[in-house]
CSV table of C-alpha atoms in Angstrom, one decimal:
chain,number,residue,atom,x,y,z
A,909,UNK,CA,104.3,98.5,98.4
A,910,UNK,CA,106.5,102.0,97.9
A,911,UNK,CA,107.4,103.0,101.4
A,912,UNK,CA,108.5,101.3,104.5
A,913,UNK,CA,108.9,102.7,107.6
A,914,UNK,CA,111.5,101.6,110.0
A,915,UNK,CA,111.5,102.8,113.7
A,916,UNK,CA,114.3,102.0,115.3
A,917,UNK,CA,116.6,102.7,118.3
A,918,UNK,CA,120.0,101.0,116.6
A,919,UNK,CA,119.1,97.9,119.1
A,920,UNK,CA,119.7,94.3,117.9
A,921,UNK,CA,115.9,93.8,117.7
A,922,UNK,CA,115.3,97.0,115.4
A,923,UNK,CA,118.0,95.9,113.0
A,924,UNK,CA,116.6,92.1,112.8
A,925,UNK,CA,113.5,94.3,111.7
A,926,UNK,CA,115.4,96.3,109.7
A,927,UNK,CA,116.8,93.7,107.9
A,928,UNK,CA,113.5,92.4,106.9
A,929,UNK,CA,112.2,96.0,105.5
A,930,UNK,CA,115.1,95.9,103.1
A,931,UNK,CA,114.4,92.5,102.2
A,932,UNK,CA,111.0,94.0,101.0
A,933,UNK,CA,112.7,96.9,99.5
A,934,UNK,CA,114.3,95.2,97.4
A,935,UNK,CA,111.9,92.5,96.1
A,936,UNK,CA,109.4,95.0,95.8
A,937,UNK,CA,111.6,98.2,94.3
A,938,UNK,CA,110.7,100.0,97.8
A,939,UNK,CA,112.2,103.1,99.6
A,940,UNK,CA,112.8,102.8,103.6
A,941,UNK,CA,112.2,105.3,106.2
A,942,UNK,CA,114.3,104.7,109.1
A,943,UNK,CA,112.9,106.8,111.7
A,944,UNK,CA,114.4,107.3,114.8
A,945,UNK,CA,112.8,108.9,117.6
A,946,UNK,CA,115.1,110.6,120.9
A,947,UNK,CA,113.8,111.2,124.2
A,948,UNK,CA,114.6,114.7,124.2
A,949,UNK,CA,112.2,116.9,125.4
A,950,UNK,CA,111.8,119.6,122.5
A,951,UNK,CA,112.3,122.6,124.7
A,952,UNK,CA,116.1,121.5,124.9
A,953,UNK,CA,116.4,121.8,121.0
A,954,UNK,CA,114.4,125.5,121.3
A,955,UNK,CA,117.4,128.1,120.6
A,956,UNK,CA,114.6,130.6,121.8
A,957,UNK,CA,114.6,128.9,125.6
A,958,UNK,CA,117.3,130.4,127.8
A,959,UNK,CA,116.8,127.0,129.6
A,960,UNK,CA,117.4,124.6,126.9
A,961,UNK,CA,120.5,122.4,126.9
A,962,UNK,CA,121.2,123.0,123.3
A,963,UNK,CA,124.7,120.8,123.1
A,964,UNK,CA,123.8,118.2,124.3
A,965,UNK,CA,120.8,118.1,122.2
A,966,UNK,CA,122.8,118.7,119.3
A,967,UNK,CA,125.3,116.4,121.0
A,968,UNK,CA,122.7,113.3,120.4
A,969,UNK,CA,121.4,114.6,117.0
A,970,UNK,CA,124.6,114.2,115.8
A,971,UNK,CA,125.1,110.8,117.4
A,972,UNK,CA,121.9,109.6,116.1
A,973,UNK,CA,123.7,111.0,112.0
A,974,UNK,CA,126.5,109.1,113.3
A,975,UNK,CA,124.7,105.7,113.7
A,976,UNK,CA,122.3,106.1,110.2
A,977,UNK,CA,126.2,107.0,108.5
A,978,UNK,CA,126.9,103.1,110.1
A,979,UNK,CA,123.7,101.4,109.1
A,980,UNK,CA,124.2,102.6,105.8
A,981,UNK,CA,127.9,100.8,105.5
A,982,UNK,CA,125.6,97.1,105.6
A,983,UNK,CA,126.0,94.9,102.8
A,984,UNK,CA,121.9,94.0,103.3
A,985,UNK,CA,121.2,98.4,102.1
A,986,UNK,CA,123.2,98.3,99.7
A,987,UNK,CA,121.5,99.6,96.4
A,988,UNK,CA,118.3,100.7,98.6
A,989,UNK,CA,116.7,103.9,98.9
A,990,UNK,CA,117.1,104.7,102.6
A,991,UNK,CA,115.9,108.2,103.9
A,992,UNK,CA,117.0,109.1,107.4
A,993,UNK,CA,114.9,111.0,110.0
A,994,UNK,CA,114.9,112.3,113.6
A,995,UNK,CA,112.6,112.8,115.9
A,996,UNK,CA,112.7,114.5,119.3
A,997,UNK,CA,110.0,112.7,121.1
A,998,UNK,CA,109.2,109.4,121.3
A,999,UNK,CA,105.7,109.0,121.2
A,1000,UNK,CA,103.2,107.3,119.2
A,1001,UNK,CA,101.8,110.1,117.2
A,1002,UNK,CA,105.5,110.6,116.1
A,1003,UNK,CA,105.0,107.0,114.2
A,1004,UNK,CA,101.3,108.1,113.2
A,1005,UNK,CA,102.5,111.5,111.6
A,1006,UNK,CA,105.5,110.3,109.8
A,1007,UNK,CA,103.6,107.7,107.9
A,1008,UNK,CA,101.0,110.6,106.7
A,1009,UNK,CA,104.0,112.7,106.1
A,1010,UNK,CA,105.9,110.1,103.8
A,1011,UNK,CA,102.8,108.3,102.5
A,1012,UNK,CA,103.5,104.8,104.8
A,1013,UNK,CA,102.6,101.2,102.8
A,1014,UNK,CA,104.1,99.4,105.5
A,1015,UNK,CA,105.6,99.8,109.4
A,1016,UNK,CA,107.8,97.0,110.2
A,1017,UNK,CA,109.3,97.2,113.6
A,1018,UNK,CA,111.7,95.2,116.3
A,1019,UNK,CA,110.6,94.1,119.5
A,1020,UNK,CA,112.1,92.1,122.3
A,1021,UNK,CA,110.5,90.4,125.3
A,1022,UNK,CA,111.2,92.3,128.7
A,1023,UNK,CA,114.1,94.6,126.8
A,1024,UNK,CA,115.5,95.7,124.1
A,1025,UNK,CA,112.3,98.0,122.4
A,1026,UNK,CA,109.9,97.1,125.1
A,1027,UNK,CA,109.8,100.9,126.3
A,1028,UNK,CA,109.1,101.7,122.8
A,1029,UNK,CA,107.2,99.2,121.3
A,1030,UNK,CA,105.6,96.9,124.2
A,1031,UNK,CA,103.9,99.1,126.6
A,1032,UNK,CA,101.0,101.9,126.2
A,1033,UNK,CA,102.6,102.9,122.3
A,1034,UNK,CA,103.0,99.5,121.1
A,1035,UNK,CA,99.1,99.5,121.7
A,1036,UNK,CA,98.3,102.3,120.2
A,1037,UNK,CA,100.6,101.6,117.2
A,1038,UNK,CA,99.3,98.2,116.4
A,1039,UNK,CA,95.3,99.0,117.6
A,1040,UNK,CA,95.8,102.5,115.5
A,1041,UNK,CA,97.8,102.4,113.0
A,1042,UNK,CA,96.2,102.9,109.6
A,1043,UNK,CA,99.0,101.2,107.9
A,1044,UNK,CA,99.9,97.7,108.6
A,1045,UNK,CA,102.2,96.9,111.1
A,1046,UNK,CA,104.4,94.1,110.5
A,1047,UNK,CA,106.6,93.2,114.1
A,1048,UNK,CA,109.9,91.1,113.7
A,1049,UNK,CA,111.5,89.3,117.2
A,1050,UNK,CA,114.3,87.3,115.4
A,1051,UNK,CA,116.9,88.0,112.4
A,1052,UNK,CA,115.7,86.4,109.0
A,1053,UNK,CA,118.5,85.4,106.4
A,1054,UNK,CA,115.3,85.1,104.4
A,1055,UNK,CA,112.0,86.3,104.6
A,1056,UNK,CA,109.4,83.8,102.4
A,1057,UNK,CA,106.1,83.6,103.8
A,1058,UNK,CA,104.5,80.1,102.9
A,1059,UNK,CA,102.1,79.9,105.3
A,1060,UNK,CA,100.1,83.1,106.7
A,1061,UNK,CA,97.7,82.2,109.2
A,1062,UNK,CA,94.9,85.5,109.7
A,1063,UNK,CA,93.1,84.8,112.5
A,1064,UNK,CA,89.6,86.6,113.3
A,1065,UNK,CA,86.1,86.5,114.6
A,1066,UNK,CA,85.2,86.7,110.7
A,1067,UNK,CA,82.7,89.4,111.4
A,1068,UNK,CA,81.8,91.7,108.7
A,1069,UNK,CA,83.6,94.7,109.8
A,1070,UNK,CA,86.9,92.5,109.3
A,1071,UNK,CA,86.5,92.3,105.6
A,1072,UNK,CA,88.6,95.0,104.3
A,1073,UNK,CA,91.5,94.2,106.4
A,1074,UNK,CA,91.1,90.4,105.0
A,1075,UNK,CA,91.4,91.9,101.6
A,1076,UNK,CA,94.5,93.5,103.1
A,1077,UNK,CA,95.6,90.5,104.1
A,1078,UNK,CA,95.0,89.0,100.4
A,1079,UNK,CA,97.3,91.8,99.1
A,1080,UNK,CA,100.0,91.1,101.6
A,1081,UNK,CA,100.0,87.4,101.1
A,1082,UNK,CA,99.9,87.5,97.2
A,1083,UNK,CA,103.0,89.2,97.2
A,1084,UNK,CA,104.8,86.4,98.5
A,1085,UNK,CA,102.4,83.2,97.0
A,1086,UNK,CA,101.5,82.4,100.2
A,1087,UNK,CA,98.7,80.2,101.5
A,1088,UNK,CA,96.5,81.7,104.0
A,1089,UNK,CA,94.8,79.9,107.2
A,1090,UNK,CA,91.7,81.0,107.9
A,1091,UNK,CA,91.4,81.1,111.5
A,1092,UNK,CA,88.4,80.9,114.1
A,1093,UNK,CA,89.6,79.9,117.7
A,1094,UNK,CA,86.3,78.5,119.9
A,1095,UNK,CA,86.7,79.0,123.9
A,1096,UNK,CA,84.8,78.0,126.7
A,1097,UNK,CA,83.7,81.3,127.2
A,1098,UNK,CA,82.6,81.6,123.3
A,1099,UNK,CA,81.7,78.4,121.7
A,1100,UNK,CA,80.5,78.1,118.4
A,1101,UNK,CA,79.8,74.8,117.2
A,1102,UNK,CA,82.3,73.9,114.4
A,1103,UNK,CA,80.1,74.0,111.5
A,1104,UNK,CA,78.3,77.3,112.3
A,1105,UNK,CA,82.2,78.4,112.7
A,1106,UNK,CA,82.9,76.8,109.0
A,1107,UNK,CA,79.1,78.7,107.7
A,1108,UNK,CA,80.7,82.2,109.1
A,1109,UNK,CA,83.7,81.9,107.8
A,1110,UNK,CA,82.5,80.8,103.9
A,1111,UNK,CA,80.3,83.3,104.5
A,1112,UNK,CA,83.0,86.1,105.1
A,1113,UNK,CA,85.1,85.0,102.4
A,1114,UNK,CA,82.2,84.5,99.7
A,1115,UNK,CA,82.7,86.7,96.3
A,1116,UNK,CA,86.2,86.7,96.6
A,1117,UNK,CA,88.6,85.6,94.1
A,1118,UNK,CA,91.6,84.8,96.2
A,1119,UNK,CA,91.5,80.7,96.0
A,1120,UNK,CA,95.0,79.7,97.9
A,1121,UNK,CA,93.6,79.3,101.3
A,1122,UNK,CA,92.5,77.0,104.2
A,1123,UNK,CA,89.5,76.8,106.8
A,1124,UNK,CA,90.4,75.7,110.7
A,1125,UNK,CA,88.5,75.7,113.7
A,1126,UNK,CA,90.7,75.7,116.2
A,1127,UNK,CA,89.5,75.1,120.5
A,1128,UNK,CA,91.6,76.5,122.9
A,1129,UNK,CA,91.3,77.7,126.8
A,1130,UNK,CA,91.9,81.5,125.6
A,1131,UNK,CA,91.9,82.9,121.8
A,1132,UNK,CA,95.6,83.8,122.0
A,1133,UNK,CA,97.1,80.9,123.1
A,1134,UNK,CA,95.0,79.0,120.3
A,1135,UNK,CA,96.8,81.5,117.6
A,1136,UNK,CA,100.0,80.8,118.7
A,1137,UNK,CA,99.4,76.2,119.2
A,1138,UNK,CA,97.6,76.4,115.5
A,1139,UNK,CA,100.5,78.6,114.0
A,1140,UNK,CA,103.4,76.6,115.9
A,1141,UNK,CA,100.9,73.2,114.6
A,1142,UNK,CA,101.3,74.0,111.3
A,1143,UNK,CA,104.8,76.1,111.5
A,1144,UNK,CA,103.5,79.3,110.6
A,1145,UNK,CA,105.7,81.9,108.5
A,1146,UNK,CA,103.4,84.9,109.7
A,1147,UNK,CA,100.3,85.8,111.8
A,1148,UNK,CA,97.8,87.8,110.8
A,1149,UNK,CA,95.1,89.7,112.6
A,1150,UNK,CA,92.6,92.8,112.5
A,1151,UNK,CA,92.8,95.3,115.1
A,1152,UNK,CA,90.1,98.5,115.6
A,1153,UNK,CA,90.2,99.7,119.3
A,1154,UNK,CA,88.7,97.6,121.9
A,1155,UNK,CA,86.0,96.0,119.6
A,1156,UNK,CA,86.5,92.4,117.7
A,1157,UNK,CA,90.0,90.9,117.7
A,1158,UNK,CA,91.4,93.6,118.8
A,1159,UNK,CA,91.3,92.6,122.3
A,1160,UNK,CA,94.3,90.8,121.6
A,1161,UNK,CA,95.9,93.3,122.1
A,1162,UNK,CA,95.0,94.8,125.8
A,1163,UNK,CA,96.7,93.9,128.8
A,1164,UNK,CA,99.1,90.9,129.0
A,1165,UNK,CA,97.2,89.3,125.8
A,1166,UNK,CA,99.1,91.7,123.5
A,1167,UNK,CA,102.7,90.2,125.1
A,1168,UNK,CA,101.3,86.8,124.2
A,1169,UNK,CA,101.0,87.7,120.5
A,1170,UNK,CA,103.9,90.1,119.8
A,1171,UNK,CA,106.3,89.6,123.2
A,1172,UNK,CA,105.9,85.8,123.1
A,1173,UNK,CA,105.3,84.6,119.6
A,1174,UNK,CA,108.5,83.2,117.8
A,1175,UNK,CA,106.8,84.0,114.8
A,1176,UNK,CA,106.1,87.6,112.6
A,1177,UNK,CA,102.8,89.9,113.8
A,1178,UNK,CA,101.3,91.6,111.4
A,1179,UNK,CA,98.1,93.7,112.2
A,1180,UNK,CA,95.7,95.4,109.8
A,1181,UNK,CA,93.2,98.4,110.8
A,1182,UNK,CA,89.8,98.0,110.5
């Protein structure tokens, strides 16, 4: 883990998350990108356009310097390699093009429940961020004085298409020493008997070296609420799931099932592209 990139909007929720990048920074020896993105149409910053509004333009590009020159002055950068950039838009391929640009390990981002980032990071984008992203997206709700990850549950369907981003998960989890919970969640609607759930899931996890782990079959009325009982169950440091459009798990994430996991979950969300 080299780079971590930070959106933010200077809320409280996108400095809880930025607190927890430099956490990682600094265990790992990693540089931050704190990206913040304006809602200013570009043709106001076009000197060219006899329409633009160029001051006040300038007026919140310097505003935005102005709030980076504040960040910088807390004790929890200090002694961290923290690159500032602005963007003009806020859309999602803003996110998607800065990680290509700067070579993204890691997004971590805020969020908040009906405020706060919800605009940003809730609605369509938030979607498209954690369903699209090829980098794994790691989304903080509350400040951490610490950020130790003992327990990771990584829930899936343990299909085969959801192997690389368990290896992913592997990576992420041996950083910290932490013990991950395997995680199949039967409904009504899709019932597997419990030890043809235990057969897929050895299955999925056969030939690989990674040893610190648990298997759970978990029944539920809906696959996101049984996420969030097993992780408050067994006090969960992190969640982790797989995400690849509408396919698999990553249904999760459509409609009001995506506020269940990242909106409503005390816990950290971190989602990794299939």
């Amino acid at each position: 883990m080299n780079r971590i990139l930070v959106p933010t909007d200077f809320s409280e929720q996108a400095e809880h998350a930025l607190k927890v990048a430099a956490m990682l920074a600094r265990k790992h020896n990693a540089e931050i990108y704190l990206l913040h993105m304006m809602e200013i149409p570009m043709q106001q910053i076009d000197p060219i356009n006899a329409h633009s509004d160029v001051p006040e333009a300038l007026f919140f590009m310097r505003l935005a310097h102005k709030k980076f020159e504040d960040l910088m002055e807390h004790d929890f950068l200090e002694d961290i390699t923290v690159h500032e950039t602005v963007k003009a838009d806020i859309t999602f391929n803003e996110i998607k093009e800065a990680c290509k640009e700067f070579d993204i390990d890691l997004i971590v981002m805020g969020s908040h429940g009906a405020s706060g980032l919800k605009e940003m990071f809730i609605g369509s984008n938030a979607e498209k961020v954690v369903r699209s992203s090829d980098v794994p997206v790691l989304v903080i709700k509350n400040e951490h004085n610490s950020f130790n990850i003992r327990n990771f549950v990584f829930a899936s369907d343990f299909k085969n298409d959801n192997k690389e981003t368990y290896k992913q998960a592997v990576k992420f989890a041996q950083l910290f020493n932490s013990r991950i919970h395997l995680l199949l969640v039967n409904t009504a609607n899709n019932f597997i008997t419990t030890y043809d759930s235990r057969t897929r899931i050895n299955d999925f996890i056969a030939g690989q070296t990674f040893e610190n782990f648990t298997i759970n079959v978990h029944n539920d009325k809906s696959v996101e609420q049984g996420i969030l009982n097993f992780s408050e169950e067994i006090d969960a440091d992190l969640i982790g799931i797989s995400t690849h459009g509408r396919q698999g798990i990553a249904h999760f994430f459509n409609s009001s099932i995506s506020e269940d996991l990242v909106n409503h979950a005390d816990r950290p969300v971190i989602t990794f592209k299939i």
